[in-house]
Short mmCIF file of C-alpha atoms and ligand atoms in Angstrom, two decimals:
data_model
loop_
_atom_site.label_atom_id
_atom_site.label_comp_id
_atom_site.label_asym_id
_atom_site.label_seq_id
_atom_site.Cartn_x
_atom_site.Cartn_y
_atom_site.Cartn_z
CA UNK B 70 -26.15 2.66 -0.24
CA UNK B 71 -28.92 0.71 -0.32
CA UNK B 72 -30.68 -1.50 2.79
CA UNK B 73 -29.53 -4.89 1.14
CA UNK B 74 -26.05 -4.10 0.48
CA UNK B 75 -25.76 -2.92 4.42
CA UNK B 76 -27.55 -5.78 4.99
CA UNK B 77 -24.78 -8.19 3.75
CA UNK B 78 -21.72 -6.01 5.10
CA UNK B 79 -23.43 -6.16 8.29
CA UNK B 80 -23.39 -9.70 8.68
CA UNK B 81 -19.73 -9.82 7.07
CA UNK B 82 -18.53 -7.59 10.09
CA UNK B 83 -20.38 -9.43 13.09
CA UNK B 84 -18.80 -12.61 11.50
CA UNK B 85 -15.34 -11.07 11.29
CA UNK B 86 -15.23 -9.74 14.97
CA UNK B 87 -16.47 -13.11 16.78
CA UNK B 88 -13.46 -14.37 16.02
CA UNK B 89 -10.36 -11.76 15.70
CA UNK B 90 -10.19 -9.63 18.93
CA UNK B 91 -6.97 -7.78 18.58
CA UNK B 92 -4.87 -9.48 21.54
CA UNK B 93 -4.47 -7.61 24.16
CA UNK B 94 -1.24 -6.37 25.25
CA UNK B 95 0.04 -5.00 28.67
CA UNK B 96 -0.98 -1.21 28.53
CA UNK B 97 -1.72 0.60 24.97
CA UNK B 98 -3.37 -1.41 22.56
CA UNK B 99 -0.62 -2.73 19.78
CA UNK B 100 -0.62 -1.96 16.54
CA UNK B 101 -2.72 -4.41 13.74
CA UNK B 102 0.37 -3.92 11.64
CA UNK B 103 4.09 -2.82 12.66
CA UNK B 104 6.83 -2.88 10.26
CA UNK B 105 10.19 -2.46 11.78
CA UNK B 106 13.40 -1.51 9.40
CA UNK B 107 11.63 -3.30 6.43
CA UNK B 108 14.22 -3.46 3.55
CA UNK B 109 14.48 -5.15 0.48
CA UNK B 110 17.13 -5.56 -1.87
CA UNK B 111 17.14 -6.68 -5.24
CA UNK B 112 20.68 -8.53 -6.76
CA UNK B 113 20.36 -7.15 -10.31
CA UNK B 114 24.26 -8.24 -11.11
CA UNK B 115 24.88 -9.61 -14.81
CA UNK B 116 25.16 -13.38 -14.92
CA UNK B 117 28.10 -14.88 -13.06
CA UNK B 118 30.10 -15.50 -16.32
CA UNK B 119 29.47 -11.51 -17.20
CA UNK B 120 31.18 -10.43 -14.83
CA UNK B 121 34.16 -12.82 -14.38
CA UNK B 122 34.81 -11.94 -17.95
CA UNK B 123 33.64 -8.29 -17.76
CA UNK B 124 35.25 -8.02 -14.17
CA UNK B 125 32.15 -6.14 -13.40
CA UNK B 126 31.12 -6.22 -9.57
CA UNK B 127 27.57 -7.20 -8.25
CA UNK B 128 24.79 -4.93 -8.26
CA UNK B 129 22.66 -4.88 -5.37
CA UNK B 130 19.50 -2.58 -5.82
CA UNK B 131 18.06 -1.18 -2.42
CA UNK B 132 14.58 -0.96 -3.01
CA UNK B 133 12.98 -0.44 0.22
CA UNK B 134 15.70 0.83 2.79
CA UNK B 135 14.74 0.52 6.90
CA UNK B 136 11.02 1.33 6.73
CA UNK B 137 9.69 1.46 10.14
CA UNK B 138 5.82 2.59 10.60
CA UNK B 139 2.78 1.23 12.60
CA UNK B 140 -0.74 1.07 11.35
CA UNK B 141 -3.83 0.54 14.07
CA UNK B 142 -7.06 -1.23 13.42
CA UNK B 143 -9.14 0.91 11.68
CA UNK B 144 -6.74 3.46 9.80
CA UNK B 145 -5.51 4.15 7.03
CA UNK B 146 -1.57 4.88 5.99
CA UNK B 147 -0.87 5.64 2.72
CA UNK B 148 2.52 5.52 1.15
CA UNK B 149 3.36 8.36 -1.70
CA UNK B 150 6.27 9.08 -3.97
CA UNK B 151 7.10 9.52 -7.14
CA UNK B 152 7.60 6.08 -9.44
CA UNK B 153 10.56 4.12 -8.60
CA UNK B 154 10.61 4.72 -4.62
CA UNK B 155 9.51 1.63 -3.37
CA UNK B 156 5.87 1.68 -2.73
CA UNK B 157 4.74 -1.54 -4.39
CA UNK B 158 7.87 -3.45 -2.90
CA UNK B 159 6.84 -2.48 0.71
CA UNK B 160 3.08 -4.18 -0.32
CA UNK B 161 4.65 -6.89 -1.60
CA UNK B 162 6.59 -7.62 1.63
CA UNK B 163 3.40 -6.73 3.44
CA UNK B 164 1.48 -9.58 1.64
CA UNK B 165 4.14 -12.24 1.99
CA UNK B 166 5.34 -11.93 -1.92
CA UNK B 167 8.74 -10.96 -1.06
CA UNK B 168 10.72 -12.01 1.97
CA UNK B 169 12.24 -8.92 3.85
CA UNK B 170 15.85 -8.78 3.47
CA UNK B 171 16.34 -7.00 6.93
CA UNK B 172 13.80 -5.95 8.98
CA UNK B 173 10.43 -7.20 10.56
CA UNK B 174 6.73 -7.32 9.92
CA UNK B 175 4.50 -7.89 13.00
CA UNK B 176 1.06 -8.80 12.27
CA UNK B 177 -1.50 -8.74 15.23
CA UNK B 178 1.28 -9.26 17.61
CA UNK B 179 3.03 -12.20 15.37
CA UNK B 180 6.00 -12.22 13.37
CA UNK B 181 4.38 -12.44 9.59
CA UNK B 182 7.28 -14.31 8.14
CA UNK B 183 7.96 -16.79 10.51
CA UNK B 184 4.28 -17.57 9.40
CA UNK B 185 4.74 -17.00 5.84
CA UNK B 186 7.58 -19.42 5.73
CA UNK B 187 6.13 -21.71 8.34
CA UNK B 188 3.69 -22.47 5.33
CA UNK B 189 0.99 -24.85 6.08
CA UNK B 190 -2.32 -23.67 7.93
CA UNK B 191 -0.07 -20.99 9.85
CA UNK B 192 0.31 -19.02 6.46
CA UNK B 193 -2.41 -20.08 5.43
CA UNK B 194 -4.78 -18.03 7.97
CA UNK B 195 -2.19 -15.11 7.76
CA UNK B 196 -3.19 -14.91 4.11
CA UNK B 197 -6.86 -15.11 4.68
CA UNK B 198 -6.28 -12.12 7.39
CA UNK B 199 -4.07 -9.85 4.48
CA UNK B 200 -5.13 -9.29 1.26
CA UNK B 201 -4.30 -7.55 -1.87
CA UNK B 202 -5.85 -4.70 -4.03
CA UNK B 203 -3.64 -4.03 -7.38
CA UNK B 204 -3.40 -0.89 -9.98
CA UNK B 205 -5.00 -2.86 -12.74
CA UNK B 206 -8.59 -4.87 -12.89
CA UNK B 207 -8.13 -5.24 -16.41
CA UNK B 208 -4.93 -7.66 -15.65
CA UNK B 209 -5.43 -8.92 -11.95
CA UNK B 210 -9.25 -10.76 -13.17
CA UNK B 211 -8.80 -14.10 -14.86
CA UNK B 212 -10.67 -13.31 -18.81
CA UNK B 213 -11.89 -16.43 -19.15
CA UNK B 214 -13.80 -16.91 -15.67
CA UNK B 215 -17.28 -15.74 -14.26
CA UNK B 216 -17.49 -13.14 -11.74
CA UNK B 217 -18.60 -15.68 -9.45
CA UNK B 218 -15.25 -18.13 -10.17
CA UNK B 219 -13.33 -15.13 -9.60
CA UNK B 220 -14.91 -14.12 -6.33
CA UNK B 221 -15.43 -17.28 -4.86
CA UNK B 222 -12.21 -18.80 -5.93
CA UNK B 223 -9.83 -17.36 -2.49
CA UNK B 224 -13.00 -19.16 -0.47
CA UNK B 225 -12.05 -22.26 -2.31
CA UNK B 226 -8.43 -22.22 -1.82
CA UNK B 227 -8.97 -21.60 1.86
CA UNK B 228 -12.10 -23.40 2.50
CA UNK B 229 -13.67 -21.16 4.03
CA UNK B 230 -16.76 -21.20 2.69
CA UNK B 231 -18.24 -24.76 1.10
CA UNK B 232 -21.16 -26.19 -0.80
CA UNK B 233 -22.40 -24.64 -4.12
CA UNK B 234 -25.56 -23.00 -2.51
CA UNK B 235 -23.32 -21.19 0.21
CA UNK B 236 -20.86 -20.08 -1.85
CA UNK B 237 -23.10 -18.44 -4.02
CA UNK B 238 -25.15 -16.46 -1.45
CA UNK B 239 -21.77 -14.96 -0.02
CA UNK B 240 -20.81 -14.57 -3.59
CA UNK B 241 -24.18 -12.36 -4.05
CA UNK B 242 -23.40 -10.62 -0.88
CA UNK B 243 -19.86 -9.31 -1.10
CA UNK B 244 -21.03 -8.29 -4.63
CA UNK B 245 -24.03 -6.17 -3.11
CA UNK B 246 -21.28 -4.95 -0.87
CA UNK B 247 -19.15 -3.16 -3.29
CA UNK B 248 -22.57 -1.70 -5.06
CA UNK B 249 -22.60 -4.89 -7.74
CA UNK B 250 -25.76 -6.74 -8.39
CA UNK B 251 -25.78 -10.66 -7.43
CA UNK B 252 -27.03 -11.08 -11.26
CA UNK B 253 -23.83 -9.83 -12.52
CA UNK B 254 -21.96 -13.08 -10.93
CA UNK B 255 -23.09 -14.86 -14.49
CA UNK B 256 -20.81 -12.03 -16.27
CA UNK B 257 -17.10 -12.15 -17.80
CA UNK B 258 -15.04 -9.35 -16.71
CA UNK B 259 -14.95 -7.85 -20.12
CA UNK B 260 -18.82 -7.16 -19.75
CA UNK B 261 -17.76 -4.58 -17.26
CA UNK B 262 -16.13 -1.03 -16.96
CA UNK B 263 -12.93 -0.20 -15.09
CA UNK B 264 -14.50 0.98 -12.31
CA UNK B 265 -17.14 -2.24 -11.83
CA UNK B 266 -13.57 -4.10 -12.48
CA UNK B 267 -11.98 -2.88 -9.44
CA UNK B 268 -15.23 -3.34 -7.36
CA UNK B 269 -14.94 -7.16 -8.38
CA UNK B 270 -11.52 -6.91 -7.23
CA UNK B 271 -12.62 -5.48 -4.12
CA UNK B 272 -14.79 -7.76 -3.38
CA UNK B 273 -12.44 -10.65 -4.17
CA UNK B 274 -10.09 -9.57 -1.90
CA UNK B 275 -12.51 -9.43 0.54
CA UNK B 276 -13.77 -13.17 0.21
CA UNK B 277 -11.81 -14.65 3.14
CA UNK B 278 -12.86 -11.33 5.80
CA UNK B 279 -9.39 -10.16 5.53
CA UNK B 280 -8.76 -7.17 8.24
CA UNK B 281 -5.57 -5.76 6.32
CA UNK B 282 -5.92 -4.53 2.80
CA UNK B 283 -2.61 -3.93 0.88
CA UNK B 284 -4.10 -1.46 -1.53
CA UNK B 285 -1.35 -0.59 -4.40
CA UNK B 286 -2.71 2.35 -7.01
CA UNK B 287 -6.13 0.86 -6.73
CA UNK B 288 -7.62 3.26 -8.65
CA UNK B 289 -4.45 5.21 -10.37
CA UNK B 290 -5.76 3.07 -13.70
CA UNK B 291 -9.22 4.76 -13.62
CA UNK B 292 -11.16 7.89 -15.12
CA UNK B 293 -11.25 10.51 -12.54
CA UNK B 294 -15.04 10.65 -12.48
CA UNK B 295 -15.04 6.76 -11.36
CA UNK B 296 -12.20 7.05 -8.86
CA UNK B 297 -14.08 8.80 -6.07
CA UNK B 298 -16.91 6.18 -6.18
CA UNK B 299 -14.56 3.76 -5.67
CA UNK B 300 -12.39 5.56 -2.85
CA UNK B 301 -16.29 5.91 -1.14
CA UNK B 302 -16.93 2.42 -1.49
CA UNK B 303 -13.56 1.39 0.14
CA UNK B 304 -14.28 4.22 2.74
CA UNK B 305 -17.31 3.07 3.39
CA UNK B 306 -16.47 -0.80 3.71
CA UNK B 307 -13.31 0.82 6.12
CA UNK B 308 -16.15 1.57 8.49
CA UNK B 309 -18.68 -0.64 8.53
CA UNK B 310 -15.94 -3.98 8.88
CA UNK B 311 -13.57 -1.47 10.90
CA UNK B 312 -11.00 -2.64 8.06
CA UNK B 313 -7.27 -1.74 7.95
CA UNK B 314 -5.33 -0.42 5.13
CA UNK B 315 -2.35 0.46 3.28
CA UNK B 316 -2.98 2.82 0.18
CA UNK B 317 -0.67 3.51 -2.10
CA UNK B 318 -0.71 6.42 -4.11
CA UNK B 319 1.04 8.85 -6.03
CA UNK B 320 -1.71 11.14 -6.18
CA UNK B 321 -2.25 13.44 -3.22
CA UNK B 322 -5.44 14.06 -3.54
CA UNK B 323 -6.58 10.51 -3.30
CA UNK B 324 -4.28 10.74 -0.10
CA UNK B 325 -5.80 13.40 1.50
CA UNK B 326 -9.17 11.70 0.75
CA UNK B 327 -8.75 8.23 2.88
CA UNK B 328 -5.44 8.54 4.84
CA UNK B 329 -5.01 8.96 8.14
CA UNK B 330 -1.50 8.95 8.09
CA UNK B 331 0.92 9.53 5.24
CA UNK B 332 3.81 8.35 4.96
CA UNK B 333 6.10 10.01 1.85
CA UNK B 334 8.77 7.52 -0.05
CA UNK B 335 11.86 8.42 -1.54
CA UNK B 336 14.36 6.19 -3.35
CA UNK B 337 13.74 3.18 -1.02
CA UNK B 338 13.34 5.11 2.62
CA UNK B 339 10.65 6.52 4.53
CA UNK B 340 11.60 10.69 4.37
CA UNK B 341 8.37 11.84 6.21
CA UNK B 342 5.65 10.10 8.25
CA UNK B 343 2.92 12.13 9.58
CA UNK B 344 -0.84 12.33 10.51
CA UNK B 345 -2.90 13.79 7.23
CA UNK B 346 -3.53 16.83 8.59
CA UNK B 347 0.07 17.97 9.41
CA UNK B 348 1.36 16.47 6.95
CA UNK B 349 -0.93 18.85 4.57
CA UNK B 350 -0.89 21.87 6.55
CA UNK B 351 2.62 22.03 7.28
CA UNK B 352 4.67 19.63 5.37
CA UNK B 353 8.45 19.21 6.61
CA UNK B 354 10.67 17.01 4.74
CA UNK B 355 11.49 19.44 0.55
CA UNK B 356 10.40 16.50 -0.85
CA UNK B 357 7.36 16.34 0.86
CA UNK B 358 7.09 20.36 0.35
CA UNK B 359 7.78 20.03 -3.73
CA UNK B 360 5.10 17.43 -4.07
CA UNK B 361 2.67 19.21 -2.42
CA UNK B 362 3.35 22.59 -4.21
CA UNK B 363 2.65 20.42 -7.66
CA UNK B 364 -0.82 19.47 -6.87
CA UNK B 365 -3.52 22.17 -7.74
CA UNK B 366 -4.26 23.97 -4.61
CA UNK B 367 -7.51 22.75 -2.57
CA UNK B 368 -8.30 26.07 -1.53
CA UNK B 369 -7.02 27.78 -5.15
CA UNK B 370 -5.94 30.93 -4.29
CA UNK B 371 -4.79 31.43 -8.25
CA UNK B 372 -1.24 31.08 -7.04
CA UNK B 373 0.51 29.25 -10.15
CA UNK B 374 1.26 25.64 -8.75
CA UNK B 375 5.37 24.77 -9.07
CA UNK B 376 5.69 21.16 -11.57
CA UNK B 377 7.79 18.79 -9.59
CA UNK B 378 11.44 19.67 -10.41
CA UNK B 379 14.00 16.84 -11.46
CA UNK B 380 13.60 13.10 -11.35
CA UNK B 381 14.18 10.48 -9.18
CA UNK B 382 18.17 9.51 -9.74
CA UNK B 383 19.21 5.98 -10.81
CA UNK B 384 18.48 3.76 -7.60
CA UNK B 385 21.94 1.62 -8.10
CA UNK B 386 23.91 4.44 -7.99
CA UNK B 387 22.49 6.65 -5.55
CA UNK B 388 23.89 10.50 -4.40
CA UNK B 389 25.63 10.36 -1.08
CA UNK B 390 24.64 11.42 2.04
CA UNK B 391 20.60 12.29 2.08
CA UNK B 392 19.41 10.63 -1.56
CA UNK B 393 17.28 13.30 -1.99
CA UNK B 394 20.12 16.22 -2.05
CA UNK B 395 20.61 16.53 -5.66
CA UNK B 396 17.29 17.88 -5.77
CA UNK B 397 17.12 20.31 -2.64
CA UNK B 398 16.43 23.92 -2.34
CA UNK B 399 18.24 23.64 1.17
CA UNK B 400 21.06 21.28 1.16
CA UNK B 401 24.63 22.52 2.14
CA UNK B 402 27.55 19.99 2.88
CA UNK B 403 26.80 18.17 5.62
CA UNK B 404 23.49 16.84 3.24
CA UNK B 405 25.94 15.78 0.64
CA UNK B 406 27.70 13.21 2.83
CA UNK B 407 25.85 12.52 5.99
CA UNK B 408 22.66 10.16 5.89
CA UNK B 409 19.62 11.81 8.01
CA UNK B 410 18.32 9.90 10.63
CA UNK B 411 14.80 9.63 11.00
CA UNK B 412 13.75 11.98 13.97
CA UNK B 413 10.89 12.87 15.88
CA UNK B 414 9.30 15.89 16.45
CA UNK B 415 5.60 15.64 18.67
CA UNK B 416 3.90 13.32 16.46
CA UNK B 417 5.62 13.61 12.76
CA UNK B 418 8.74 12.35 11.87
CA UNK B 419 11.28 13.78 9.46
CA UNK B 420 14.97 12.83 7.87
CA UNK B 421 16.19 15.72 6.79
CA UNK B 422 19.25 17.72 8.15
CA UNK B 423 17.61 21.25 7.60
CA UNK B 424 14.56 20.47 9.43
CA UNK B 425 16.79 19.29 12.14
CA UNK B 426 18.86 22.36 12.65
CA UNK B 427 15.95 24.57 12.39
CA UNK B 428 16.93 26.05 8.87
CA UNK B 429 13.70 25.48 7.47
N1 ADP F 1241 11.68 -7.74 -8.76
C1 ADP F 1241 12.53 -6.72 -8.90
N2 ADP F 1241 13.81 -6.90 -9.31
C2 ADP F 1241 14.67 -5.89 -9.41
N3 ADP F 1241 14.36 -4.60 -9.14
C3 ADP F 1241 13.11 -4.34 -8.74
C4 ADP F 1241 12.12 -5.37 -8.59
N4 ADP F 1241 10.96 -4.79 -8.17
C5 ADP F 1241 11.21 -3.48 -8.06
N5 ADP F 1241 12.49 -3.19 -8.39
C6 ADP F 1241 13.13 -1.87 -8.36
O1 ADP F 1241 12.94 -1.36 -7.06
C7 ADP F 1241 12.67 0.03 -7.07
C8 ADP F 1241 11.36 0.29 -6.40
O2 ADP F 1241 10.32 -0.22 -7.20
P1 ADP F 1241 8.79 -0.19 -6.78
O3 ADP F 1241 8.65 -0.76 -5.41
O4 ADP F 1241 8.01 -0.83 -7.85
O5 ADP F 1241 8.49 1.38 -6.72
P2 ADP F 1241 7.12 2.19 -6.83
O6 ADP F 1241 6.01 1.24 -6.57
O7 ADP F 1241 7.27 3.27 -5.80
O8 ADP F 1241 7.09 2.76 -8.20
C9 ADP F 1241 12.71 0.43 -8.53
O9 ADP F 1241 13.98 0.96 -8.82
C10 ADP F 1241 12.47 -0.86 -9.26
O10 ADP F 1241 13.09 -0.84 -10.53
MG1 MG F 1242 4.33 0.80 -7.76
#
């Protein structure tokens, strides 16, 4: 990284810290974020008329399902699963796109969507303090503005940042920050690659000095050979503005590269939530246990890795009991009708019935 570009991060962090000291609380140091029985359910019933003539009954899709987890300043937890579990709908409640149907979503110590729905200069500051990172910098970048319309707009909107000359400098800086040129704010997004894309993003997001980034697939959508610059550069920005995230993922090596703690999705609940390094070297939960067995092993010992078996089953009609039984080497009965309860066992917790009566 070159002097310059610490240059300007330096100065973004000093700014940042004057004015955000995580409130202190009586004892342990809270949480930045704390998300307690998060769920959200979609009402995908047919029109009204459909099914007063069709006598069909509502549908109610459970898409996240009592998510509780804690995230301090600094770390990273990253959320895996396969497609369909619920990943991007716990982001979305994260970043005040959806309202929680149950559940809560503490912020710093405050209730995020009392503030979200508070509106006014409440949300407003909440939004400036959580930002958003999404799969695809080919769709998130407005095509027909500059780089530095796109970057500068979220200073704009909140004001945080005003005068032509100003904006531009910080526009120059955040763009050395994420290895960009301050030249290339005269460009169109199209005059870059995927991976410069999702730099711009990244340095969009980071506009208003945000301390939570809500980072869904952010670089699922690139070539391999350009994901691990830009899992370094959002390392490296972690720890020099002693930033905050949530990475989403569905690729475990990515995980293992920037969590700190993972916690593993399936159809709409939390399964398995553990620090990276026990979750790796002994993974609990089957589910957790079949996705690891698919990757290709870090260490290859020229054991043939296992594909995942199955698929994830229809999320409106669900399998009794523990969702993910269907699929499980170990279920008996009691897995086929009783829900697990999320349990705790030193510092990783696990659902899962066999875990709980020693059996595996
Ligand atoms: N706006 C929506 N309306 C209805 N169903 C939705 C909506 N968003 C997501 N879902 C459903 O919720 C479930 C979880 O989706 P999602 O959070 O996108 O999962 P993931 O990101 O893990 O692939 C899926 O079954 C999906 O079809
Ligand atoms: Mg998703």
């Amino acid at each position: 990284m070159s002097a310059a570009t610490m240059d300007a991060s330096a100065r973004v962090s000093s700014a940042r810290h004057a004015d955000s000291l995580p409130s202190a609380g009586q004892g342990a140091p809270q949480p930045l974020v704390r998300a307690e029985g998060l769920a959200k359910t979609f009402d995908v019933s047919p029109p009204l008329l459909n099914r007063l003539l069709e006598r069909k009954p509502r549908q109610l899709l459970h898409a996240v399902d009592d998510a509780t987890f804690s995230i301090e300043k600094g770390q990273t937890l990253a959320l895996v699963g396969e497609s369909g579990c619920g990943k991007s709908t716990v982001a979305r409640v994260l970043v005040g796109l959806y309202e929680p149907t149950r559940g809560s979503f503490h912020f710093d110590g405050q209730d995020a969507h009392a503030a979200f729905r508070a509106g006014g200069a409440r949300a407003r500051k909440l939004r400036e303090r959580i930002q958003m990172i999404f799969q695809d910098p080919y769709a998130s970048l407005n095509p027909r503005w500059r780089v530095s319309e796109i970057v500068a707009e979220p200073m704009r909107e909140h004001g945080t940042v005003s005068g032509k000359a100003a904006l531009e400098q910080r526009v120059g800086e955040l763009l050395l920050s994420v290895g960009l040129a301050p030249a290339d704010m005269t460009k169109y997004p199209h005059q870059f690659s995927g991976g410069q894309r999702q730099r711009i993003s990244i340095a969009r997001a980071l506009a208003t000095q945000p301390e939570f980034l809500v980072c869904d697939e952010p670089t699922s959508a690139l070539d391999v050979s350009v994901q691990a610059q830009v899992l370094n550069i959002m390392k490296n920005l972690q720890r020099e503005q002693g930033l905050t995230y949530l990475f989403i993922s569905h690729n475990l090596a990515v995980v293992h590269h920037v969590s700190d703690q993972v916690g593993v999705m399936y159809l709409g609940r939390i399964v398995e939530l553990a620090p990276k390094h026990a979750l790796f070297s002994t993974p609990r939960h089957p589910y957790t246990r079949m996705l690891l067995d698919a990757i290709p092993k870090m260490r290859d010992t020229g054991q043939a890795r296992t594909p995942v078996q199955g698929e994830v089953p229809n999320p409106l009609n669900p399998p009794s009991g523990c969702t993910f039984h269907p699929r499980c080497p170990h279920a008996n009965a009691r897995c086929a009708a009783e829900r697990p309860q999320m349990l705790r066992y030193g510092d990783v917790q696990v659902a899962c019935h066999a875990v709980e009566e020693g059996r595996i």
